[in-house]
CSV table of C-alpha atoms and ligand atoms in Angstrom, one decimal:
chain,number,residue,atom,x,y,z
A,1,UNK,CA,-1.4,-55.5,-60.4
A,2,UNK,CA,-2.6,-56.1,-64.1
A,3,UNK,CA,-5.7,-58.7,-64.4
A,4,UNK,CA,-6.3,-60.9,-67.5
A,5,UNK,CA,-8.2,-58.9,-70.0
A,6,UNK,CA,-10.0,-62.2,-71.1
A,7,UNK,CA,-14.1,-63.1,-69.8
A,8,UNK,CA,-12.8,-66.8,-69.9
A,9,UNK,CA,-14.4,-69.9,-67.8
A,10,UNK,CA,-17.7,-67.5,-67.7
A,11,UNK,CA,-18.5,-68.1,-71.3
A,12,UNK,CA,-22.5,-69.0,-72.4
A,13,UNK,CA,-22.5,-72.8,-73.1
A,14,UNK,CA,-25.1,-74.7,-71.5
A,15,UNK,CA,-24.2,-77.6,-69.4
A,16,UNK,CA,-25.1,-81.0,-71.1
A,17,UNK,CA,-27.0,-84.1,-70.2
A,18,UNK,CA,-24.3,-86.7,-69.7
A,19,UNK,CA,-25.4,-90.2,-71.4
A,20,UNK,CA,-22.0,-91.9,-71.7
A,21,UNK,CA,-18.5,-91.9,-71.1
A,22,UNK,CA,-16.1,-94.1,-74.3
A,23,UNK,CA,-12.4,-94.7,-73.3
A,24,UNK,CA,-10.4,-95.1,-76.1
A,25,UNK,CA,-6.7,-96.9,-76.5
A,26,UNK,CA,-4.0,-95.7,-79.2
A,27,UNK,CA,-0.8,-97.1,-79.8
A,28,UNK,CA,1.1,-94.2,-82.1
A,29,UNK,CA,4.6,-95.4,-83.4
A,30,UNK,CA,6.9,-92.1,-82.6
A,31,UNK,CA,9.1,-90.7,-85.8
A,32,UNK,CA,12.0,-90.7,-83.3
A,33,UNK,CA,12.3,-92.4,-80.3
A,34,UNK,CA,12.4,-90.0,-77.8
A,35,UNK,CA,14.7,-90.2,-74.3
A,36,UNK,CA,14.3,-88.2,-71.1
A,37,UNK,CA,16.3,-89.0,-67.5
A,38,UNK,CA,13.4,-90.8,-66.6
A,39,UNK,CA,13.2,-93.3,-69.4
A,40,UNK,CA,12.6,-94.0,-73.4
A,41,UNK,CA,9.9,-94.1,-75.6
A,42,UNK,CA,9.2,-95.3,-78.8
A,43,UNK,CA,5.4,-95.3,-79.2
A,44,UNK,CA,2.8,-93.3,-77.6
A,45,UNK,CA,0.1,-95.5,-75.9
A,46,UNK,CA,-2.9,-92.9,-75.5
A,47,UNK,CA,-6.1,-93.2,-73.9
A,48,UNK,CA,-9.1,-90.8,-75.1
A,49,UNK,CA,-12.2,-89.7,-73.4
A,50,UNK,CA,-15.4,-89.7,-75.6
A,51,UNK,CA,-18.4,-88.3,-73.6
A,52,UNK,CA,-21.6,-89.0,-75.2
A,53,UNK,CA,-24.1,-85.8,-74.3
A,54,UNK,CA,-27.6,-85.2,-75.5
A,55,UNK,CA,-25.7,-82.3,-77.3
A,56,UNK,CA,-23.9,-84.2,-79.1
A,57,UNK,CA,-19.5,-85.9,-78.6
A,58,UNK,CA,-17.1,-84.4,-76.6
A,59,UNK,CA,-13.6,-85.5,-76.5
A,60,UNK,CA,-10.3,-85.2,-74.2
A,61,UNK,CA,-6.9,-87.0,-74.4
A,62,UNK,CA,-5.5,-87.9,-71.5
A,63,UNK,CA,-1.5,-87.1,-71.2
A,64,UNK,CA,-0.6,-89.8,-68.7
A,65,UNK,CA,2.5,-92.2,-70.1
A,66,UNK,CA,2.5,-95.8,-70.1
A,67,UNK,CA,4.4,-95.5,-67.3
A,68,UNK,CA,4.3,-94.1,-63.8
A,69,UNK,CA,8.0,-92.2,-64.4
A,70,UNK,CA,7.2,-88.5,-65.1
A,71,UNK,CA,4.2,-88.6,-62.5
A,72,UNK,CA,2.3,-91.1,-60.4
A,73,UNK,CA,-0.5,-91.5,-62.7
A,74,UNK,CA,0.3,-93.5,-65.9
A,75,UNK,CA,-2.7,-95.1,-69.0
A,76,UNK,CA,-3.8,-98.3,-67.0
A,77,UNK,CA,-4.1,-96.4,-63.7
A,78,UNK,CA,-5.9,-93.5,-65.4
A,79,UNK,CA,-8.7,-95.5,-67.7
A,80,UNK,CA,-9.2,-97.6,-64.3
A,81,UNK,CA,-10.0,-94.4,-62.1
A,82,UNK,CA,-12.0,-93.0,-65.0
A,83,UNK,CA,-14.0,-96.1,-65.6
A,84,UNK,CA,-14.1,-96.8,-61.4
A,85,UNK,CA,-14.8,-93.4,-60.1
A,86,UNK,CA,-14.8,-90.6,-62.2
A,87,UNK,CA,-16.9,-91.2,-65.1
A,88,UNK,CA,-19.8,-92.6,-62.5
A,89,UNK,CA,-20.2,-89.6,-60.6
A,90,UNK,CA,-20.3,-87.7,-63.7
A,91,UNK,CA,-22.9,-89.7,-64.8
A,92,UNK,CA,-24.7,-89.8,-61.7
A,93,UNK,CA,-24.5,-86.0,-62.1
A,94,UNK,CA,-26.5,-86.0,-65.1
A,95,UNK,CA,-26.3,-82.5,-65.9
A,96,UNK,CA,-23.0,-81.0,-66.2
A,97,UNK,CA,-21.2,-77.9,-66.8
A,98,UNK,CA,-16.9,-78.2,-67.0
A,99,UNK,CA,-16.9,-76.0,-64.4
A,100,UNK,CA,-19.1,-78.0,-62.0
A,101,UNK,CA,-16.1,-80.9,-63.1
A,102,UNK,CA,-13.7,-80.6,-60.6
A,103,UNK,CA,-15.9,-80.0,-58.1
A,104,UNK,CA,-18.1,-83.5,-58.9
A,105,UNK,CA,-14.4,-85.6,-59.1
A,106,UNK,CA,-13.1,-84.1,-55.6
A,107,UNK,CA,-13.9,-86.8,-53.7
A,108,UNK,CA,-11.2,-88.8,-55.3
A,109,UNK,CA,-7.6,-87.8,-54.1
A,110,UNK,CA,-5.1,-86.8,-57.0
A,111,UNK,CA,-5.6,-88.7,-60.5
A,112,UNK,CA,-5.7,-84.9,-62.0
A,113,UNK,CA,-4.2,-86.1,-65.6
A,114,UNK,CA,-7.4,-88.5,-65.6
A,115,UNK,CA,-10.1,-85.6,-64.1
A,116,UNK,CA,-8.4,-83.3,-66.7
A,117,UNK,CA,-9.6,-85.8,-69.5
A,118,UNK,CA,-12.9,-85.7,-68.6
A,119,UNK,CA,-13.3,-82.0,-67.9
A,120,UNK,CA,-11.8,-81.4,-71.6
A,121,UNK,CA,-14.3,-83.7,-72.9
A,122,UNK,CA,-17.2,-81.8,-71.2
A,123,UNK,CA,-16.4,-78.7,-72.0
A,124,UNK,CA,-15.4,-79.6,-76.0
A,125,UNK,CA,-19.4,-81.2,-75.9
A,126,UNK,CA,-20.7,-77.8,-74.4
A,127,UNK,CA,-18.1,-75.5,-76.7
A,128,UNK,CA,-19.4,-77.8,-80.1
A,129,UNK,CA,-23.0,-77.4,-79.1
A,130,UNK,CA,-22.7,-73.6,-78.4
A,131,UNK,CA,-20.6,-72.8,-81.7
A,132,UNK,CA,-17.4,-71.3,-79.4
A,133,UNK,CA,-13.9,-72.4,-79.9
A,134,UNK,CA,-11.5,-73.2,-76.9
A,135,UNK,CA,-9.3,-70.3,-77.9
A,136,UNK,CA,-12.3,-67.7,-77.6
A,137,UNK,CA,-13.9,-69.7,-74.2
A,138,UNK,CA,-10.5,-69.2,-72.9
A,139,UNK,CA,-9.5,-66.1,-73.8
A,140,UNK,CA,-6.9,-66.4,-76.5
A,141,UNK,CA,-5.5,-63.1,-77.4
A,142,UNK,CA,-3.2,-64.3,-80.3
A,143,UNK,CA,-4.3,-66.4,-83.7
A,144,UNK,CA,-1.1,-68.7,-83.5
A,145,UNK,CA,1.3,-69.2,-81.1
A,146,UNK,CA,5.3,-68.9,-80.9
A,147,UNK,CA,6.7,-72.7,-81.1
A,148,UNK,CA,9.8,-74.2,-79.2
A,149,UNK,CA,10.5,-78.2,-79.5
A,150,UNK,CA,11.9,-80.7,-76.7
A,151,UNK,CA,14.7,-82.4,-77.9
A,152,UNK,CA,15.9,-86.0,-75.9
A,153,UNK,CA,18.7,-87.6,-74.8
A,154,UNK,CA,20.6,-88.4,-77.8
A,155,UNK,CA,23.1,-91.2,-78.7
A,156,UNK,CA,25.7,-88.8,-79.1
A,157,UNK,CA,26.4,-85.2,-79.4
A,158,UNK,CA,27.1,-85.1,-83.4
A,159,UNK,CA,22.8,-86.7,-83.2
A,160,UNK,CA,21.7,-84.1,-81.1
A,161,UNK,CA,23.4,-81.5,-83.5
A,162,UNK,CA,22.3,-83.4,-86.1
A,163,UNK,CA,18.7,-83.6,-84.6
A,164,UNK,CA,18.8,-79.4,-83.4
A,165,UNK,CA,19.8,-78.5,-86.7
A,166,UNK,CA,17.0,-79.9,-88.4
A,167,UNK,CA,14.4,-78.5,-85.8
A,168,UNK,CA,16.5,-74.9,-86.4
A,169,UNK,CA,16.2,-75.1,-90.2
A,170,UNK,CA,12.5,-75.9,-89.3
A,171,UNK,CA,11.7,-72.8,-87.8
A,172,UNK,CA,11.7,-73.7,-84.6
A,173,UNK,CA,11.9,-70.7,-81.9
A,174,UNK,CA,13.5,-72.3,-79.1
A,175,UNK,CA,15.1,-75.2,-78.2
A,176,UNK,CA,14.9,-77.6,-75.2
A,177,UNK,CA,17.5,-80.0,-74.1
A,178,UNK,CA,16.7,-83.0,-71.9
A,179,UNK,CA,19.5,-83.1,-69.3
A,180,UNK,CA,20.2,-85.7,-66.3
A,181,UNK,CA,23.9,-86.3,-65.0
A,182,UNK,CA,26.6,-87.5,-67.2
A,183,UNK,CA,24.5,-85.6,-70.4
A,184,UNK,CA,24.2,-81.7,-69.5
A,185,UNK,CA,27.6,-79.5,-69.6
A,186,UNK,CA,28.9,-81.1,-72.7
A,187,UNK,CA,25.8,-81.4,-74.7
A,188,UNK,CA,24.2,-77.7,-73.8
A,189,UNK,CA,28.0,-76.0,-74.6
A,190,UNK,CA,27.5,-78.0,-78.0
A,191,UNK,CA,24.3,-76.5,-79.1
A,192,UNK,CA,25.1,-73.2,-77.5
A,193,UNK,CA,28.4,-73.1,-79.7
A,194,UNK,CA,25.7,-74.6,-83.0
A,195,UNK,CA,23.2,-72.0,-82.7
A,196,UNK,CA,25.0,-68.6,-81.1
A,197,UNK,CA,24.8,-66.7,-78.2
A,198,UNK,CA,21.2,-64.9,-79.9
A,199,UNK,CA,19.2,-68.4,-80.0
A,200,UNK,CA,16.4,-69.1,-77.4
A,201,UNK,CA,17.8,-72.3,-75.5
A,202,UNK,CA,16.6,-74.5,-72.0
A,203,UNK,CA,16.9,-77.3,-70.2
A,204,UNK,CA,15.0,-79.8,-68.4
A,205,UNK,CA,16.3,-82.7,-66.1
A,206,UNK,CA,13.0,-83.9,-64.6
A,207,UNK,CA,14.0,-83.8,-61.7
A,208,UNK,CA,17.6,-86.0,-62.2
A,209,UNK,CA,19.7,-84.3,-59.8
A,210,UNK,CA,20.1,-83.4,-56.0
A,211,UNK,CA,21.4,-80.4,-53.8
A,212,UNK,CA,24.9,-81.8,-54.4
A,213,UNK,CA,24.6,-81.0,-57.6
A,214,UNK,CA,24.1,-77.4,-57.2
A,215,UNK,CA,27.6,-76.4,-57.5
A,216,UNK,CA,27.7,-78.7,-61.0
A,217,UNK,CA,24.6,-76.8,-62.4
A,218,UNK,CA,25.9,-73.3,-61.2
A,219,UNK,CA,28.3,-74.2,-64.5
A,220,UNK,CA,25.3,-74.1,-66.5
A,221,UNK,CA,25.4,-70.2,-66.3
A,222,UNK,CA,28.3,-70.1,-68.9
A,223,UNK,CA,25.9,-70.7,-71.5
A,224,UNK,CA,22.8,-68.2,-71.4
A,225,UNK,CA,20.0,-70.3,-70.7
A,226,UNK,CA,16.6,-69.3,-70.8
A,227,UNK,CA,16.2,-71.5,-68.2
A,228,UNK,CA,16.3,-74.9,-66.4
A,229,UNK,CA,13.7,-77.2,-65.8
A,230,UNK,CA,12.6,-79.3,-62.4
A,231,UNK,CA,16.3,-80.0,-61.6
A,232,UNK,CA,14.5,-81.8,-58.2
A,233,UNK,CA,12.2,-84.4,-56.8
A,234,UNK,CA,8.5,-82.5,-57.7
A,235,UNK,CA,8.0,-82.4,-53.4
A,236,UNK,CA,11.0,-80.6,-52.7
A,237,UNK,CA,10.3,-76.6,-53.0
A,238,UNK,CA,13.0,-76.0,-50.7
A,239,UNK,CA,15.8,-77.2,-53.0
A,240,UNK,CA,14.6,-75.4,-55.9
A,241,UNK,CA,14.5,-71.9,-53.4
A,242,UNK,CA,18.0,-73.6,-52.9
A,243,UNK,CA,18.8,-73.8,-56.5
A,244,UNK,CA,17.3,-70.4,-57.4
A,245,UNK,CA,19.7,-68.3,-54.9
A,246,UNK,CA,22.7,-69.9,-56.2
A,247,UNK,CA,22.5,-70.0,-60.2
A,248,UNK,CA,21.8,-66.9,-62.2
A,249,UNK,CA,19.8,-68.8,-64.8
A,250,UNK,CA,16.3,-68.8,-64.1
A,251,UNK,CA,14.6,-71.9,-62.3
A,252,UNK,CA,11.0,-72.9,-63.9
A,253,UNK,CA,8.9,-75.7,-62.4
A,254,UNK,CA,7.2,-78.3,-64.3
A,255,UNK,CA,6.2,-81.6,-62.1
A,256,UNK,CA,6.0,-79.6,-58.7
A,257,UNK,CA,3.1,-77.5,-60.5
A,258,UNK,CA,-0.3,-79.5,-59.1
A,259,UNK,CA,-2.6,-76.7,-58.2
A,260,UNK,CA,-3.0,-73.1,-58.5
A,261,UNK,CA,-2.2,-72.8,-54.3
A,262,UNK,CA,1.2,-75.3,-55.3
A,263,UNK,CA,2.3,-72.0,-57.8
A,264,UNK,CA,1.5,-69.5,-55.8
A,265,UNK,CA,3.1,-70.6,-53.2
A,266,UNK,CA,6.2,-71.8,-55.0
A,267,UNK,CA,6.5,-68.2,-56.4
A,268,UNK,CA,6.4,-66.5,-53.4
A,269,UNK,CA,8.9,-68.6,-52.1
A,270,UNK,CA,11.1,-67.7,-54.7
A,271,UNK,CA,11.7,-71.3,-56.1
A,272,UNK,CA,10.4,-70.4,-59.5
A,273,UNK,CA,10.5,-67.5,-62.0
A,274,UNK,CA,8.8,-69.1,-64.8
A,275,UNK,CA,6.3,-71.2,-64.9
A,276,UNK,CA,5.5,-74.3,-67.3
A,277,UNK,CA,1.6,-74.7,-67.1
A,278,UNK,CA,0.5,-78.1,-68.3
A,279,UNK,CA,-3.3,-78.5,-68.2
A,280,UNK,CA,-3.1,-82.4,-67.6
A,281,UNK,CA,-1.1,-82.0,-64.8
A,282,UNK,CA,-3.1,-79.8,-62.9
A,283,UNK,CA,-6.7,-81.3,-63.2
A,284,UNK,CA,-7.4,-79.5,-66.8
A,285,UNK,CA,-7.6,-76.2,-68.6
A,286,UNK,CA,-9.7,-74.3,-66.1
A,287,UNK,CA,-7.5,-75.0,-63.1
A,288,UNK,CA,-4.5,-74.0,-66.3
A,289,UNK,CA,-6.1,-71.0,-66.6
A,290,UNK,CA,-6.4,-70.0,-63.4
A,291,UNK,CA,-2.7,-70.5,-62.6
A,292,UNK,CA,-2.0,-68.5,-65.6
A,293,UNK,CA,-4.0,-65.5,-63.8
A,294,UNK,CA,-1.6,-65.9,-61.2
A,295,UNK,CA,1.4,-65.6,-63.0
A,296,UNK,CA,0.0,-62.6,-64.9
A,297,UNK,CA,-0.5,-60.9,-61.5
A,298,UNK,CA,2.4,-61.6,-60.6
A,299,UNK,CA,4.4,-60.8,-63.7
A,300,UNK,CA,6.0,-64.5,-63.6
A,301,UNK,CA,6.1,-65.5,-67.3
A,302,UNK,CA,4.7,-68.7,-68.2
A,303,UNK,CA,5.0,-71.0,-70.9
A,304,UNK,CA,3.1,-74.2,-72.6
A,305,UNK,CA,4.4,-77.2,-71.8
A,306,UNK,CA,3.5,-80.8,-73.6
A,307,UNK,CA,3.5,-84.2,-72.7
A,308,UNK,CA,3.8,-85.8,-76.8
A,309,UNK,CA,0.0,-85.4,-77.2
A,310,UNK,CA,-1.5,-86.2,-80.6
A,311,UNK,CA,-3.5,-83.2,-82.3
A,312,UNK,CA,-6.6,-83.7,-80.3
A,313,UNK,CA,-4.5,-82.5,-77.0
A,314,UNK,CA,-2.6,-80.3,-79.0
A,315,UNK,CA,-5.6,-78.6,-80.3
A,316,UNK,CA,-6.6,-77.5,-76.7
A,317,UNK,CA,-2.6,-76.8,-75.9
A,318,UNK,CA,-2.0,-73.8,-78.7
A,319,UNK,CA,-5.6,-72.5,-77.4
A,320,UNK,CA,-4.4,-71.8,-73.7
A,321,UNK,CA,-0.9,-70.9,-75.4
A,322,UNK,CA,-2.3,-68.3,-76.7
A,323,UNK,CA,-3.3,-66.4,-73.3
A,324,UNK,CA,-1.6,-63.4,-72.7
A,325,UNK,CA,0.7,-64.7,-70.3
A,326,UNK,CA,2.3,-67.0,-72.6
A,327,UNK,CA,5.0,-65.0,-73.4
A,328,UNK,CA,7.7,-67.8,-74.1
A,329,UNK,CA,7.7,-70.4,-76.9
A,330,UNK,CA,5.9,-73.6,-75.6
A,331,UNK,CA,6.5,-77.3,-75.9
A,332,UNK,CA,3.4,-77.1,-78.6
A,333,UNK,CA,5.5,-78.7,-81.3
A,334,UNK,CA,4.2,-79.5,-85.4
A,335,UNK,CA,2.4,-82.8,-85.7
A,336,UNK,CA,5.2,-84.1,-87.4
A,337,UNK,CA,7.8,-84.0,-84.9
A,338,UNK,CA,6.3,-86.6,-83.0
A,339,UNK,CA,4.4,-88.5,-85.5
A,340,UNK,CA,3.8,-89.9,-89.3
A,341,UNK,CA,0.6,-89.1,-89.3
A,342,UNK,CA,-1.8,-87.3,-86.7
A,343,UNK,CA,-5.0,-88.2,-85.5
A,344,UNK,CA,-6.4,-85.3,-86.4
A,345,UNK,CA,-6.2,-82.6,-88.7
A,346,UNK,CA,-2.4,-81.8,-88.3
A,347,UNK,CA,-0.6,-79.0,-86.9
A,348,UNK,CA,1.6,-77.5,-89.3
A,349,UNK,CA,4.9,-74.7,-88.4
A,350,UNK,CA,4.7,-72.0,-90.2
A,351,UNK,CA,7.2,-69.1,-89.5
A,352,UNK,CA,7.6,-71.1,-85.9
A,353,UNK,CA,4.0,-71.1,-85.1
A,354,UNK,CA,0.9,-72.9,-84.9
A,355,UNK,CA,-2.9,-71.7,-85.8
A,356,UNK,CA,-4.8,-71.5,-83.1
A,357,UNK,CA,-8.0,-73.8,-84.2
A,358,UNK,CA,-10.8,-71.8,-84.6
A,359,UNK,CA,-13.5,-74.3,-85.2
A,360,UNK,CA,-16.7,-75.2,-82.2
A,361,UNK,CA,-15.0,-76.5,-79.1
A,362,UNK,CA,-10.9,-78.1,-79.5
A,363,UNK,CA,-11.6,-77.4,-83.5
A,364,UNK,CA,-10.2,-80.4,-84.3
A,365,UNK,CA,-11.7,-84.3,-85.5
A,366,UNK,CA,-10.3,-87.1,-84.2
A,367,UNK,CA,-10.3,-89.5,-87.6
A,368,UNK,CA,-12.1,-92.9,-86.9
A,369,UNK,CA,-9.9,-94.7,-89.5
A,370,UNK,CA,-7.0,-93.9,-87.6
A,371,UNK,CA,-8.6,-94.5,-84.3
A,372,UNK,CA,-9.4,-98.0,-85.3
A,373,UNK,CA,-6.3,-99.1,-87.3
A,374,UNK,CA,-4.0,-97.6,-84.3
A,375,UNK,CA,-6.7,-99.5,-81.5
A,376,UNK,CA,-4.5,-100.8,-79.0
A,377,UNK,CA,-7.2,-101.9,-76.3
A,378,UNK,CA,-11.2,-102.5,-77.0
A,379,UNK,CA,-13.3,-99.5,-76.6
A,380,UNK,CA,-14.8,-99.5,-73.2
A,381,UNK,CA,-18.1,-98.0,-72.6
A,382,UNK,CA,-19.4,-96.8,-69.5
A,383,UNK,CA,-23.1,-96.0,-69.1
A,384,UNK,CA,-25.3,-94.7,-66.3
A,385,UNK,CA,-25.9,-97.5,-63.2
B,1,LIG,O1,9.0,-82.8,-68.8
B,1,LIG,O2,8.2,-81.5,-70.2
B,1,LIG,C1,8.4,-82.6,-69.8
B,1,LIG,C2,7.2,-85.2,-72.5
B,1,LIG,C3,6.7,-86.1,-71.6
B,1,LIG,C4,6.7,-86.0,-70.3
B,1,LIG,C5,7.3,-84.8,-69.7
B,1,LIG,C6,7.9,-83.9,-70.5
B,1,LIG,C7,7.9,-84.1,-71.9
B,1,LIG,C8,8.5,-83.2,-72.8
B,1,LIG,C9,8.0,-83.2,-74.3
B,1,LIG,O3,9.4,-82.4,-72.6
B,1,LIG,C10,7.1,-82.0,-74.6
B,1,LIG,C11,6.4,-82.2,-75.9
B,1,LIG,O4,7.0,-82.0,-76.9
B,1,LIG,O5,5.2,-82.6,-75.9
B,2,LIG,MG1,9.4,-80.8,-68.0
């Protein structure tokens, strides 16, 4: 057994005195809509956590969608919780520490894309106060991090070449192809035959098909995959163990990932070789990081996955990408792939990489001007009862 060389989660910030909790709302036109099996989307509609601490402002975006498609937890539901529940206790708390976060927000069942907002947000107040980056709090081993891009359901083949050719010229290290039935064997032999055998290429059908299908996505083998994606309903272990026996290309969960226990089970039982690790959807970075132990123990690569977040999310992504376990391009696309302009600083691909940030806590600043010409909602504040 190897153990992460990294003193993450232990790190010498000082809890803060928690004095307020903002939630803001952002509607960010995308440059290209973008189409998955479980719907389409042509604007992001993101809700930020500002905690106010007697360190100074800490700040987590949230990666839940508008809607409840990808997971049970969408914007409205998540800023309700927050602003019902969570942010409360925290307050009530007084004195936190992001580690204590999880533990404070238990009492609530689920709503771990909204808990994972306000854990970020802690920890980015502590990390700013103290002078220490995400990347070193976590245990980054790398200064930038190998990039991959999701690509969507396209109108037609000749746009999705169209579309992968222009994220190849980019730089881009590896290529993702949304897939649901009707739009997999014909689309994945068409970018297969664009960019040759060599080229790092997946798929992802969250979670589209069925145990019929099996025989159908044993075809996918013809074309070198890296791997595919949550083929199945996110409860269903059993059909991915299914899945995994049958096909040759390697089976990676993304949606049946909730907990640390969830992975490690899910690798012993053989129904994943890969795992994508998404901090939202587990209740935040720590609980991220702590699967990514895991998987290091267990010599099951893992890889960053993304959920369209502006730079402030993106910020904290390429910090946990860069943990040794990462050893497969992530979903931690440029700025510009998803947006005109960022709301922070952007993220720029150079050589098919991102710079870690290396500034105080996410190392990034959201930009007020942006925040308030892309408003969507009024600001809620929520203060100590
Ligand atoms: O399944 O990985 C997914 C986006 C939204 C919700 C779910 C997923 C995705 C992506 C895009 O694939 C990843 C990104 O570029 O942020
Ligand atoms: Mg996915």
């Amino acid at each position: 057994m190897t153990t992460a060389a990294a003193v993450h989660t232990s790190g010498s910030a000082l809890p803060v005195v928690l004095e307020a909790v903002e939630l803001h709302r952002v509607a960010m036109p995308l440059v290209r809509p973008f189409e998955t099996s479980f719907g389409r989307q042509t604007a992001r509609d993101v809700l930020l956590v500002r905690v106010l601490t007697d360190a100074g402002e800490g700040w987590g975006e949230c990666v839940a969608m508008a809607d409840p498609f990808y997971s049970s937890e969408y914007v409205e539901g998540c800023s309700a919780v927050i602003r019902d529940y969570l942010a409360p206790a925290l307050l009530a708390a007084q004195t936190v520490r992001a580690p204590d976060v999880a533990g404070l927000l238990d009492f609530v069942v689920g709503h771990r894309m909204a808990k994972a907002a306000l854990e970020t947000a802690v920890l980015d107040a502590q990390l700013r106060a103290a002078g220490v980056s995400f990347g070193e709090y976590f245990g980054a081993v790398r200064p930038e991090v190998d990039c991959g891009v999701s690509v969507g359901i396209a109108p037609s083949i000749d746009a999705l070449l169209e579309e992968v050719a222009g994220y190849r010229d980019e730089g881009y290290r590896r290529i993702k192809l949304k897939i649901k039935p009707g739009w997999d064997l014909e689309p994945v032999a068409a970018v297969r035959t664009l960019l040759g055998p060599d080229a790092l290429l997946q798929v992802d059908a969250n979670t589209a098909y069925t145990i019929a299908d099996i025989d159908h996505l044993r075809e996918l083998d013809a074309f070198g995959l890296l791997l595919i994606e949550q083929p199945f309903v996110e409860e269903d272990i059993a059909a991915h163990v299914r899945l995994a026996r049958a096909i040759d290309t390697p089976v990676c969960l993304d949606e049946s990932i909730t907990s640390v226990g969830v992975a490690i089970d899910a690798i012993e039982r053989d129904a994943t070789a890969i795992v994508n690790i998404k901090a939202g959807r587990v209740g935040g970075y720590l609980e991220a990081i702590r699967i990514h132990d895991a998987c290091l123990d267990r010599d099951v690569p893992v890889w960053c996955g993304g959920m369209l977040e502006t730079g402030l999310g993106r910020a904290a992504n390429v910090a946990l990408a860069a943990l040794p376990g990462f050893t497969l391009p992530g979903d931690t696309s440029a700025s510009n792939r998803y947006f005109a302009d960022d709301l922070t600083e952007s993220f720029v691909l150079v050589d098919g990489r991102l710079a870690v940030p290396a500034g105080p806590g996410s190392g990034v600043t959201v930009r007020a001007e942006l925040l308030a010409e892309w408003r969507s909602r009024p600001t809620q504040l929520i203060t100590r009862v």
